[in-house]
Amino acid sequence: MSSQSRSANDAHYELIYWPGLPGRGELIRLLFEEAGVPYTDTAKGTGDDAVSAVLGYISTGNKGDANNPPVLAPPILRHGGLTLHQTPNILLYLAPRLGLAPAPGDDGLLHLNQIVLTIIDGLVNEVHETHHPIAVSAVYEDQKPEATKRSKVFRDERLPKYLAYVQRLLDAETSGQGPWLYGDKLTYADLVLFQTVDGTMFAFPKTMDKLKQSGKYAGVFGLYDTVKQRPKIKEYLASDRRLPYSNGIWRCYPELEEG
Amino acid sequence: MSSQSRSANDAHYELIYWPGLPGRGELIRLLFEEAGVPYTDTAKGTGDDAVSAVLGYISTGNKGDANNPPVLAPPILRHGGLTLHQTPNILLYLAPRLGLAPAPGDDGLLHLNQIVLTIIDGLVNEVHETHHPIAVSAVYEDQKPEATKRSKVFRDERLPKYLAYVQRLLDAETSGQGPWLYGDKLTYADLVLFQTVDGTMFAFPKTMDKLKQSGKYAGVFGLYDTVKQRPKIKEYLASDRRLPYSNGIWRCYPELEEG
């Protein structure tokens, strides 16, 4: 149970995620793409196969195996004999292996983990709440009045709060030289920031443009641009491996936007 | 920046958290209490000092220091020269040091981390959303109709879903012998489960009682009782170090309960 990692370093990485939208899976894909490490992605097979793969893992009848507890929800990572879920946890495992974070046991990995947890709280989880403030199980159309209220609070209070925090990270001594969130080179936190800003720009284009024009978050939007121009990220974004936004976390409902 | 841990093993632990309620700080306190390790807790000083301590860290003017990025919100842990925030991140650091999890780099710690992230999603974050579904910045009384709707969904769908997942963890081979969530002895995940079930029982006593009586989650409620009877936990719960529930995450509003 608590032995050292059983995963051979040369084992193949497999991402199990819903098809048809970038979602939380995208936070994981960007690490593989930046590192240039091959991975299998169920979302890129036929839609039925991807859905079956996910349902097989999250089924209440699935009790995991001798080495891995059952999982609640995707994204799921398989690597050698290891199965993991929870996005920040998968990232914590992958980033040191892919050269995008210091090793486990290093304070730097803990600092990156707290930065990533915070960005995911604000720019993933809270964005999802804007269109589903009452029930995940109900469609958006059944919770529109509440979504309108929650979106206003998100645009006016929560989004500026999180962007200001990210800017504060960039203004800190620990952000080192260059545009990075932590230290003197790109880490997985920068990739997470890129994706979450990109998704939020899709969902709230007017608000994000207004916030960008304010000049208060110049470092944040500068880092976004820097990551977008990384050669491997640029190639990836132009490829058909990058799925378009759809009815996932980051959705564009004009009625939830600025007036 | 990315050096090995700078914290001396014999450095004193200091928890910085709001006074007057258990909150997320309680998830951290229980590790110290079970391990019998001394810690300073700002919440137990005078209320003004505790608030000042928290505000000093989260102030937008605070840019951290040469080794530590700024923090967004409490709980905050200071240990030697290290500052951490984000509850699951603080737990990830503390648990191996306090004998409540395998070492960093071990698959077991990743499995515990994903279990803890999932329990916190369901029984901390989603409980908070039941009374604040629109705005954290507004009082409950200003979002009562929405809170009523969200609470119904929580009671009927979300809470049973998370309890069923925890029961699934207990039914899995990885839960080992005995009542524990993972492996053959108590880990920090068991302490997190205890606190979150305890808080949810305070917030939704009728619903939790009904779910307990259903018999579907016998392992979950059994584990709750087992942790509650641990000698050090029992002593702690009876002491004045245990703060009573109040207007925090776990609140008891009878109108949000079963009819």
Short mmCIF file of C-alpha atoms in Angstrom, two decimals:
data_model
loop_
_atom_site.label_atom_id
_atom_site.label_comp_id
_atom_site.label_asym_id
_atom_site.label_seq_id
_atom_site.Cartn_x
_atom_site.Cartn_y
_atom_site.Cartn_z
CA MET A 1 0.00 0.00 0.00
CA SER A 2 2.48 2.59 1.13
CA SER A 3 5.44 1.41 -0.87
CA GLN A 4 7.53 3.71 -3.01
CA SER A 5 6.05 4.51 -6.39
CA ARG A 6 5.34 1.40 -8.38
CA SER A 7 5.17 3.30 -11.64
CA ALA A 8 8.06 2.63 -13.95
CA ASN A 9 9.41 5.93 -15.19
CA ASP A 10 9.04 4.71 -18.76
CA ALA A 11 5.41 3.62 -18.36
CA HIS A 12 2.93 5.23 -20.73
CA TYR A 13 0.69 8.03 -19.48
CA GLU A 14 -3.06 7.67 -20.03
CA LEU A 15 -5.57 10.44 -19.41
CA ILE A 16 -9.19 9.37 -18.96
CA TYR A 17 -11.63 12.25 -19.47
CA TRP A 18 -14.96 13.20 -21.02
CA PRO A 19 -14.90 13.86 -24.77
CA GLY A 20 -16.03 17.01 -26.55
CA LEU A 21 -14.77 19.79 -24.28
CA PRO A 22 -11.46 20.94 -22.78
CA GLY A 23 -12.60 20.91 -19.14
CA ARG A 24 -10.32 20.05 -16.26
CA GLY A 25 -8.56 17.55 -18.52
CA GLU A 26 -6.98 20.49 -20.31
CA LEU A 27 -5.03 21.45 -17.19
CA ILE A 28 -3.32 18.07 -17.45
CA ARG A 29 -2.89 17.94 -21.23
CA LEU A 30 -0.92 21.19 -21.22
CA LEU A 31 1.79 19.60 -19.05
CA PHE A 32 2.28 16.73 -21.50
CA GLU A 33 2.25 19.13 -24.45
CA GLU A 34 4.79 21.54 -22.96
CA ALA A 35 7.04 18.66 -21.89
CA GLY A 36 6.69 16.94 -25.27
CA VAL A 37 5.80 13.67 -23.56
CA PRO A 38 3.45 11.26 -25.36
CA TYR A 39 0.14 10.39 -23.71
CA THR A 40 -3.03 8.58 -24.56
CA ASP A 41 -6.21 10.64 -24.21
CA THR A 42 -9.55 8.84 -24.15
CA ALA A 43 -11.29 12.07 -25.11
CA LYS A 44 -9.62 11.89 -28.52
CA GLY A 45 -11.01 8.45 -29.37
CA THR A 46 -14.61 7.98 -30.46
CA GLY A 47 -17.01 9.72 -28.08
CA ASP A 48 -18.68 6.47 -27.04
CA ASP A 49 -15.40 4.86 -26.07
CA ALA A 50 -14.38 7.91 -24.03
CA VAL A 51 -17.67 7.96 -22.16
CA SER A 52 -17.44 4.21 -21.50
CA ALA A 53 -13.91 4.59 -20.19
CA VAL A 54 -14.94 7.31 -17.75
CA LEU A 55 -18.11 5.50 -16.64
CA GLY A 56 -16.11 2.32 -16.02
CA TYR A 57 -13.98 4.15 -13.48
CA ILE A 58 -16.65 6.19 -11.73
CA SER A 59 -19.30 3.47 -11.58
CA THR A 60 -20.42 2.83 -7.99
CA GLY A 61 -19.58 -0.84 -8.60
CA ASN A 62 -15.92 -0.01 -9.22
CA LYS A 63 -13.99 -0.53 -5.99
CA GLY A 64 -10.55 0.19 -7.45
CA ASP A 65 -7.93 -2.56 -7.15
CA ALA A 66 -5.40 -3.86 -4.64
CA ASN A 67 -3.18 -0.79 -5.06
CA ASN A 68 -5.60 1.98 -6.01
CA PRO A 69 -8.71 3.31 -4.29
CA PRO A 70 -11.82 3.93 -6.43
CA VAL A 71 -12.22 7.36 -8.00
CA LEU A 72 -15.17 9.75 -7.81
CA ALA A 73 -14.81 11.74 -11.01
CA PRO A 74 -12.54 12.43 -13.97
CA PRO A 75 -9.94 13.54 -14.89
CA ILE A 76 -8.21 10.26 -14.09
CA LEU A 77 -4.56 9.43 -14.75
CA ARG A 78 -3.20 5.94 -15.30
CA HIS A 79 0.56 5.50 -15.20
CA GLY A 80 2.01 2.03 -14.87
CA GLY A 81 0.14 0.44 -11.98
CA LEU A 82 -0.95 3.76 -10.50
CA THR A 83 -4.43 5.33 -10.79
CA LEU A 84 -5.01 8.90 -9.59
CA HIS A 85 -7.87 11.38 -9.67
CA GLN A 86 -8.47 14.99 -8.53
CA THR A 87 -6.88 17.51 -10.90
CA PRO A 88 -4.50 19.18 -8.40
CA ASN A 89 -3.36 15.73 -7.25
CA ILE A 90 -2.64 14.50 -10.78
CA LEU A 91 -0.70 17.71 -11.43
CA LEU A 92 1.26 17.24 -8.19
CA TYR A 93 2.33 13.80 -9.40
CA LEU A 94 3.09 14.75 -13.00
CA ALA A 95 4.80 18.12 -12.71
CA PRO A 96 8.03 16.93 -11.01
CA ARG A 97 8.27 14.01 -13.44
CA LEU A 98 7.85 16.27 -16.45
CA GLY A 99 10.41 18.85 -15.34
CA LEU A 100 7.74 21.40 -14.43
CA ALA A 101 8.21 21.49 -10.64
CA PRO A 102 10.75 20.59 -7.96
CA ALA A 103 10.74 17.08 -6.48
CA PRO A 104 8.32 15.84 -3.81
CA GLY A 105 9.55 16.86 -0.36
CA ASP A 106 10.81 20.22 -1.65
CA ASP A 107 9.14 23.34 -0.25
CA GLY A 108 8.86 24.64 -3.82
CA LEU A 109 6.41 21.91 -4.76
CA LEU A 110 4.20 22.83 -1.80
CA HIS A 111 4.24 26.48 -2.81
CA LEU A 112 3.31 25.57 -6.37
CA ASN A 113 0.56 23.28 -5.08
CA GLN A 114 -1.02 26.08 -3.03
CA ILE A 115 -0.84 28.47 -6.00
CA VAL A 116 -2.49 25.89 -8.26
CA LEU A 117 -5.19 25.06 -5.70
CA THR A 118 -6.00 28.76 -5.41
CA ILE A 119 -6.16 29.39 -9.16
CA ILE A 120 -8.40 26.34 -9.60
CA ASP A 121 -10.68 27.54 -6.80
CA GLY A 122 -11.13 30.92 -8.46
CA LEU A 123 -10.92 30.41 -12.20
CA VAL A 124 -12.29 26.88 -12.54
CA ASN A 125 -14.62 26.04 -9.65
CA GLU A 126 -16.09 29.52 -9.23
CA VAL A 127 -16.55 29.90 -12.99
CA HIS A 128 -18.52 26.67 -13.01
CA GLU A 129 -20.71 27.99 -10.20
CA THR A 130 -21.65 31.04 -12.30
CA HIS A 131 -23.84 28.91 -14.59
CA HIS A 132 -24.73 26.20 -12.03
CA PRO A 133 -25.24 27.98 -8.71
CA ILE A 134 -28.06 25.71 -7.52
CA ALA A 135 -27.70 22.19 -8.98
CA VAL A 136 -25.03 20.43 -11.02
CA SER A 137 -27.74 17.93 -11.95
CA ALA A 138 -30.02 20.56 -13.52
CA VAL A 139 -29.49 22.41 -16.80
CA TYR A 140 -28.42 26.04 -16.83
CA GLU A 141 -31.78 27.13 -18.19
CA ASP A 142 -33.43 25.96 -14.97
CA GLN A 143 -31.22 28.17 -12.77
CA LYS A 144 -30.88 31.32 -14.87
CA PRO A 145 -32.07 33.92 -12.34
CA GLU A 146 -29.62 32.59 -9.76
CA ALA A 147 -26.87 32.31 -12.38
CA THR A 148 -27.39 35.95 -13.29
CA LYS A 149 -26.94 37.01 -9.68
CA ARG A 150 -23.93 34.81 -9.07
CA SER A 151 -22.28 35.92 -12.31
CA LYS A 152 -22.55 39.56 -11.33
CA VAL A 153 -20.80 38.83 -8.03
CA PHE A 154 -18.17 36.81 -9.89
CA ARG A 155 -17.51 39.61 -12.39
CA ASP A 156 -17.52 42.43 -9.83
CA GLU A 157 -15.84 40.82 -6.83
CA ARG A 158 -14.46 37.33 -7.19
CA LEU A 159 -12.68 37.55 -10.53
CA PRO A 160 -10.87 40.82 -9.67
CA LYS A 161 -9.94 39.34 -6.29
CA TYR A 162 -8.30 36.29 -7.84
CA LEU A 163 -6.57 38.26 -10.60
CA ALA A 164 -5.23 40.67 -7.97
CA TYR A 165 -3.89 37.72 -5.99
CA VAL A 166 -2.12 36.31 -9.05
CA GLN A 167 -0.65 39.76 -9.72
CA ARG A 168 0.49 39.86 -6.09
CA LEU A 169 2.26 36.53 -6.66
CA LEU A 170 3.99 38.01 -9.70
CA ASP A 171 5.02 41.11 -7.75
CA ALA A 172 6.52 38.97 -4.96
CA GLU A 173 10.20 38.21 -4.54
CA THR A 174 9.49 34.49 -4.97
CA SER A 175 8.37 35.06 -8.56
CA GLY A 176 12.05 35.53 -9.41
CA GLN A 177 13.31 36.87 -12.71
CA GLY A 178 11.16 36.71 -15.80
CA PRO A 179 7.40 36.50 -16.12
CA TRP A 180 6.87 33.31 -14.06
CA LEU A 181 4.65 32.79 -11.03
CA TYR A 182 7.32 31.04 -8.99
CA GLY A 183 11.06 30.99 -9.49
CA ASP A 184 13.13 31.70 -12.55
CA LYS A 185 11.54 29.32 -15.03
CA LEU A 186 8.21 28.09 -16.26
CA THR A 187 6.38 25.70 -13.93
CA TYR A 188 3.08 23.89 -14.14
CA ALA A 189 1.45 26.77 -12.23
CA ASP A 190 2.07 28.99 -15.28
CA LEU A 191 0.35 26.44 -17.52
CA VAL A 192 -2.61 26.24 -15.13
CA LEU A 193 -2.82 30.03 -15.12
CA PHE A 194 -2.76 30.14 -18.92
CA GLN A 195 -5.61 27.67 -19.31
CA THR A 196 -7.81 29.19 -16.64
CA VAL A 197 -7.35 32.74 -17.97
CA ASP A 198 -8.01 31.46 -21.50
CA GLY A 199 -11.22 29.74 -20.40
CA THR A 200 -12.38 32.75 -18.41
CA MET A 201 -11.74 34.98 -21.44
CA PHE A 202 -14.01 32.67 -23.43
CA ALA A 203 -16.73 32.75 -20.77
CA PHE A 204 -16.57 36.46 -19.87
CA PRO A 205 -14.87 38.20 -22.81
CA LYS A 206 -16.14 41.72 -22.06
CA THR A 207 -15.30 41.55 -18.37
CA MET A 208 -11.86 40.12 -18.99
CA ASP A 209 -11.16 42.75 -21.62
CA LYS A 210 -12.21 45.51 -19.22
CA LEU A 211 -9.99 44.06 -16.49
CA LYS A 212 -7.08 43.79 -18.92
CA GLN A 213 -7.52 47.40 -20.05
CA SER A 214 -7.50 48.57 -16.42
CA GLY A 215 -3.76 47.86 -16.39
CA LYS A 216 -3.98 46.50 -12.85
CA TYR A 217 -3.15 42.95 -13.88
CA ALA A 218 -0.48 43.57 -16.50
CA GLY A 219 1.71 40.75 -15.20
CA VAL A 220 -1.15 38.26 -15.34
CA PHE A 221 -2.08 39.01 -18.93
CA GLY A 222 1.60 39.25 -19.86
CA LEU A 223 2.22 35.76 -18.48
CA TYR A 224 -0.81 34.51 -20.39
CA ASP A 225 0.69 35.84 -23.63
CA THR A 226 4.13 34.43 -22.83
CA VAL A 227 2.79 30.91 -22.29
CA LYS A 228 0.64 31.14 -25.41
CA GLN A 229 3.76 31.83 -27.48
CA ARG A 230 5.80 28.90 -26.14
CA PRO A 231 6.66 26.88 -29.26
CA LYS A 232 5.10 23.60 -28.15
CA ILE A 233 2.01 25.29 -26.68
CA LYS A 234 1.55 27.36 -29.83
CA GLU A 235 1.78 24.26 -31.99
CA TYR A 236 -0.67 22.45 -29.71
CA LEU A 237 -3.23 25.26 -29.70
CA ALA A 238 -3.23 25.26 -33.51
CA SER A 239 -3.62 21.47 -33.70
CA ASP A 240 -6.79 19.41 -33.66
CA ARG A 241 -5.69 17.96 -30.31
CA ARG A 242 -6.94 21.21 -28.73
CA LEU A 243 -10.69 20.83 -28.24
CA PRO A 244 -12.95 23.86 -28.67
CA TYR A 245 -14.89 25.26 -25.71
CA SER A 246 -18.38 23.89 -25.39
CA ASN A 247 -20.89 23.19 -22.62
CA GLY A 248 -18.29 22.53 -19.96
CA ILE A 249 -16.80 24.64 -17.20
CA TRP A 250 -16.09 27.65 -19.40
CA ARG A 251 -19.28 28.58 -21.27
CA CYS A 252 -20.19 31.78 -23.01
CA TYR A 253 -23.69 32.97 -22.13
CA PRO A 254 -23.94 36.62 -23.19
CA GLU A 255 -26.71 37.23 -20.65
CA LEU A 256 -24.29 36.42 -17.82
CA GLU A 257 -21.85 39.05 -19.06
CA GLU A 258 -21.45 42.77 -18.50
CA GLY A 259 -24.46 44.82 -19.59
CA MET B 1 13.66 28.93 -3.81
CA SER B 2 13.53 25.28 -4.73
CA SER B 3 15.90 24.00 -2.10
CA GLN B 4 15.09 21.12 0.20
CA SER B 5 12.91 21.97 3.14
CA ARG B 6 14.41 24.75 5.23
CA SER B 7 12.23 23.91 8.21
CA ALA B 8 14.09 22.41 11.13
CA ASN B 9 12.22 19.34 12.31
CA ASP B 10 12.17 20.75 15.81
CA ALA B 11 10.75 24.14 14.78
CA HIS B 12 7.52 25.17 16.45
CA TYR B 13 4.26 24.88 14.51
CA GLU B 14 2.05 27.96 14.34
CA LEU B 15 -1.50 27.98 12.98
CA ILE B 16 -2.90 31.35 11.92
CA TYR B 17 -6.68 31.34 11.66
CA TRP B 18 -9.81 33.33 12.41
CA PRO B 19 -11.02 33.21 16.02
CA GLY B 20 -14.45 32.14 17.23
CA LEU B 21 -15.29 29.16 15.03
CA PRO B 22 -13.75 25.78 14.13
CA GLY B 23 -13.72 26.33 10.34
CA ARG B 24 -11.05 24.92 8.07
CA GLY B 25 -8.53 25.47 10.86
CA GLU B 26 -10.10 22.52 12.65
CA LEU B 27 -8.95 20.13 9.92
CA ILE B 28 -5.39 21.11 10.82
CA ARG B 29 -5.79 21.21 14.60
CA LEU B 30 -6.97 17.60 14.68
CA LEU B 31 -3.63 16.41 13.26
CA PHE B 32 -1.68 18.16 16.00
CA GLU B 33 -4.07 16.89 18.66
CA GLU B 34 -3.98 13.26 17.49
CA ALA B 35 -0.18 13.37 17.17
CA GLY B 36 0.21 15.07 20.54
CA VAL B 37 2.43 17.73 19.00
CA PRO B 38 2.41 21.23 20.52
CA TYR B 39 1.28 24.13 18.33
CA THR B 40 0.47 27.77 18.69
CA ASP B 41 -3.00 28.76 17.52
CA THR B 42 -3.77 32.44 16.95
CA ALA B 43 -7.48 31.69 17.26
CA LYS B 44 -6.98 30.87 20.92
CA GLY B 45 -5.44 34.25 21.80
CA THR B 46 -7.56 37.34 22.15
CA GLY B 47 -9.91 37.78 19.20
CA ASP B 48 -8.34 41.07 18.17
CA ASP B 49 -4.86 39.58 18.02
CA ALA B 50 -6.09 36.64 15.95
CA VAL B 51 -7.83 38.91 13.46
CA SER B 52 -4.74 41.13 13.22
CA ALA B 53 -2.53 38.13 12.60
CA VAL B 54 -4.75 36.89 9.76
CA LEU B 55 -5.16 40.34 8.23
CA GLY B 56 -1.41 40.88 8.31
CA TYR B 57 -0.90 37.85 6.09
CA ILE B 58 -3.78 38.35 3.67
CA SER B 59 -3.37 42.11 3.24
CA THR B 60 -2.88 43.04 -0.41
CA GLY B 61 0.26 44.88 0.67
CA ASN B 62 1.83 41.65 1.94
CA LYS B 63 4.09 40.25 -0.77
CA GLY B 64 5.43 37.33 1.27
CA ASP B 65 9.19 37.16 1.74
CA ALA B 66 12.28 35.88 -0.07
CA ASN B 67 11.29 32.25 0.49
CA ASN B 68 7.50 32.33 0.69
CA PRO B 69 4.88 33.62 -1.74
CA PRO B 70 2.03 35.75 -0.34
CA VAL B 71 -1.12 33.92 0.80
CA LEU B 72 -4.72 34.55 -0.19
CA ALA B 73 -6.63 33.27 2.82
CA PRO B 74 -6.30 31.39 6.10
CA PRO B 75 -5.67 28.79 7.42
CA ILE B 76 -1.96 29.59 7.28
CA LEU B 77 0.83 27.47 8.73
CA ARG B 78 4.21 28.77 9.87
CA HIS B 79 6.93 26.23 10.55
CA GLY B 80 10.51 27.39 10.84
CA GLY B 81 11.09 29.56 7.79
CA LEU B 82 8.20 28.09 5.83
CA THR B 83 4.78 29.68 5.28
CA LEU B 84 1.98 27.65 3.66
CA HIS B 85 -1.70 28.19 2.94
CA GLN B 86 -4.56 26.16 1.37
CA THR B 87 -5.91 23.54 3.77
CA PRO B 88 -5.15 20.42 1.66
CA ASN B 89 -1.62 21.74 1.08
CA ILE B 90 -0.96 22.33 4.77
CA LEU B 91 -2.27 18.83 5.50
CA LEU B 92 -0.02 17.36 2.79
CA TYR B 93 2.98 18.93 4.50
CA LEU B 94 2.02 18.08 8.07
CA ALA B 95 0.66 14.55 7.81
CA PRO B 96 3.92 12.75 6.91
CA ARG B 97 5.79 14.72 9.61
CA LEU B 98 3.21 13.83 12.26
CA GLY B 99 3.12 10.11 11.43
CA LEU B 100 -0.29 10.36 9.79
CA ALA B 101 0.69 9.60 6.16
CA PRO B 102 3.52 8.05 4.14
CA ALA B 103 6.43 10.23 3.03
CA PRO B 104 6.37 12.62 0.05
CA GLY B 105 7.07 10.69 -3.16
CA ASP B 106 5.09 7.67 -1.97
CA ASP B 107 1.97 6.74 -3.95
CA GLY B 108 0.11 6.41 -0.65
CA LEU B 109 0.42 10.12 0.03
CA LEU B 110 -1.07 10.92 -3.38
CA HIS B 111 -3.99 8.58 -2.72
CA LEU B 112 -4.60 10.21 0.65
CA ASN B 113 -4.37 13.65 -0.94
CA GLN B 114 -7.05 12.80 -3.52
CA ILE B 115 -9.31 11.37 -0.81
CA VAL B 116 -8.88 14.51 1.30
CA LEU B 117 -9.46 16.84 -1.66
CA THR B 118 -12.68 14.98 -2.45
CA ILE B 119 -14.00 15.03 1.13
CA ILE B 120 -13.22 18.76 1.39
CA ASP B 121 -15.01 19.41 -1.91
CA GLY B 122 -18.15 17.68 -0.70
CA LEU B 123 -18.39 18.21 3.04
CA VAL B 124 -16.68 21.58 3.42
CA ASN B 125 -16.94 23.61 0.21
CA GLU B 126 -20.40 22.39 -0.81
CA VAL B 127 -21.71 22.82 2.73
CA HIS B 128 -20.55 26.43 2.66
CA GLU B 129 -22.36 26.95 -0.65
CA THR B 130 -25.66 25.83 0.95
CA HIS B 131 -25.89 29.08 2.94
CA HIS B 132 -23.93 31.29 0.52
CA PRO B 133 -24.90 30.20 -3.01
CA ILE B 134 -24.76 33.71 -4.50
CA ALA B 135 -22.19 35.86 -2.70
CA VAL B 136 -19.59 35.22 -0.01
CA SER B 137 -19.63 38.97 0.58
CA ALA B 138 -23.34 39.10 1.43
CA VAL B 139 -25.07 37.80 4.54
CA TYR B 140 -27.09 34.61 4.47
CA GLU B 141 -30.32 36.55 5.03
CA ASP B 142 -29.84 38.24 1.66
CA GLN B 143 -29.67 34.93 -0.24
CA LYS B 144 -32.22 32.81 1.60
CA PRO B 145 -34.40 31.74 -1.36
CA GLU B 146 -31.35 30.54 -3.26
CA ALA B 147 -29.92 28.91 -0.13
CA THR B 148 -33.17 27.00 0.32
CA LYS B 149 -32.94 25.62 -3.21
CA ARG B 150 -29.28 24.77 -3.01
CA SER B 151 -29.71 23.10 0.39
CA LYS B 152 -32.42 20.84 -0.96
CA VAL B 153 -30.10 19.70 -3.76
CA PHE B 154 -27.30 19.21 -1.24
CA ARG B 155 -29.48 17.12 1.07
CA ASP B 156 -31.09 15.04 -1.67
CA GLU B 157 -28.21 14.57 -4.13
CA ARG B 158 -24.81 15.85 -3.18
CA LEU B 159 -24.52 14.68 0.42
CA PRO B 160 -25.65 11.11 -0.35
CA LYS B 161 -23.27 11.08 -3.34
CA TYR B 162 -20.26 11.98 -1.22
CA LEU B 163 -21.19 9.65 1.63
CA ALA B 164 -21.62 6.83 -0.88
CA TYR B 165 -18.18 7.57 -2.27
CA VAL B 166 -16.61 7.46 1.19
CA GLN B 167 -18.41 4.17 1.84
CA ARG B 168 -17.02 2.91 -1.49
CA LEU B 169 -13.53 3.82 -0.29
CA LEU B 170 -14.15 1.83 2.89
CA ASP B 171 -15.43 -1.17 0.91
CA ALA B 172 -12.33 -1.13 -1.31
CA GLU B 173 -9.36 -3.43 -0.91
CA THR B 174 -7.10 -0.41 -0.29
CA SER B 175 -8.95 0.38 2.94
CA GLY B 176 -7.17 -2.63 4.44
CA GLN B 177 -8.05 -4.15 7.80
CA GLY B 178 -9.89 -2.14 10.39
CA PRO B 179 -12.15 0.86 10.00
CA TRP B 180 -9.68 3.16 8.17
CA LEU B 181 -10.08 4.88 4.81
CA TYR B 182 -6.69 3.84 3.51
CA GLY B 183 -4.40 1.10 4.75
CA ASP B 184 -4.23 -0.63 8.09
CA LYS B 185 -3.95 2.35 10.40
CA LEU B 186 -5.38 5.77 11.05
CA THR B 187 -4.27 8.51 8.63
CA TYR B 188 -5.05 12.17 8.33
CA ALA B 189 -7.84 11.34 5.90
CA ASP B 190 -9.72 9.69 8.77
CA LEU B 191 -9.35 12.86 10.84
CA VAL B 192 -10.60 14.99 7.95
CA LEU B 193 -13.57 12.66 7.54
CA PHE B 194 -14.36 12.89 11.26
CA GLN B 195 -14.39 16.69 11.29
CA THR B 196 -16.40 17.09 8.10
CA VAL B 197 -19.02 14.54 9.18
CA ASP B 198 -19.19 16.20 12.60
CA GLY B 199 -19.70 19.62 11.03
CA THR B 200 -22.30 18.32 8.59
CA MET B 201 -24.17 16.66 11.48
CA PHE B 202 -24.29 20.06 13.19
CA ALA B 203 -25.53 21.80 10.03
CA PHE B 204 -28.01 19.17 8.85
CA PRO B 205 -28.84 17.02 11.89
CA LYS B 206 -32.13 15.60 10.58
CA THR B 207 -30.74 14.73 7.17
CA MET B 208 -27.61 13.16 8.59
CA ASP B 209 -29.67 11.15 11.06
CA LYS B 210 -31.91 9.89 8.26
CA LEU B 211 -28.88 8.93 6.17
CA LYS B 212 -27.31 7.16 9.14
CA GLN B 213 -30.53 5.24 9.83
CA SER B 214 -30.66 4.10 6.19
CA GLY B 215 -27.77 1.77 6.97
CA LYS B 216 -26.17 2.51 3.60
CA TYR B 217 -23.19 4.31 5.10
CA ALA B 218 -22.50 2.15 8.14
CA GLY B 219 -18.74 2.25 7.55
CA VAL B 220 -18.71 6.04 7.35
CA PHE B 221 -20.59 6.57 10.60
CA GLY B 222 -18.62 3.74 12.21
CA LEU B 223 -15.34 5.43 11.30
CA TYR B 224 -16.71 8.70 12.67
CA ASP B 225 -17.40 6.99 16.03
CA THR B 226 -14.01 5.28 16.06
CA VAL B 227 -12.13 8.54 15.57
CA LYS B 228 -14.27 10.29 18.18
CA GLN B 229 -13.24 7.69 20.75
CA ARG B 230 -9.48 7.95 20.12
CA PRO B 231 -8.06 8.94 23.54
CA LYS B 232 -6.38 12.16 22.41
CA ILE B 233 -9.29 13.22 20.23
CA LYS B 234 -11.77 12.50 23.01
CA GLU B 235 -9.73 14.55 25.45
CA TYR B 236 -9.46 17.38 22.89
CA LEU B 237 -13.18 17.45 22.12
CA ALA B 238 -13.95 17.79 25.82
CA SER B 239 -11.38 20.57 26.30
CA ASP B 240 -11.83 24.29 25.83
CA ARG B 241 -9.39 24.13 22.90
CA ARG B 242 -12.29 22.79 20.80
CA LEU B 243 -14.27 25.80 19.62
CA PRO B 244 -18.06 25.52 19.31
CA TYR B 245 -19.73 25.78 15.91
CA SER B 246 -20.88 29.28 15.03
CA ASN B 247 -21.38 31.36 11.89
CA GLY B 248 -18.71 29.61 9.85
CA ILE B 249 -18.80 26.85 7.27
CA TRP B 250 -21.03 24.54 9.30
CA ARG B 251 -24.12 26.49 10.40
CA CYS B 252 -27.43 25.22 11.60
CA TYR B 253 -30.36 26.99 9.94
CA PRO B 254 -33.46 24.88 10.61
CA GLU B 255 -35.16 26.32 7.51
CA LEU B 256 -32.46 24.78 5.30
CA GLU B 257 -33.14 21.34 6.77
CA GLU B 258 -35.57 18.55 5.94
CA GLY B 259 -39.21 19.57 6.25
#
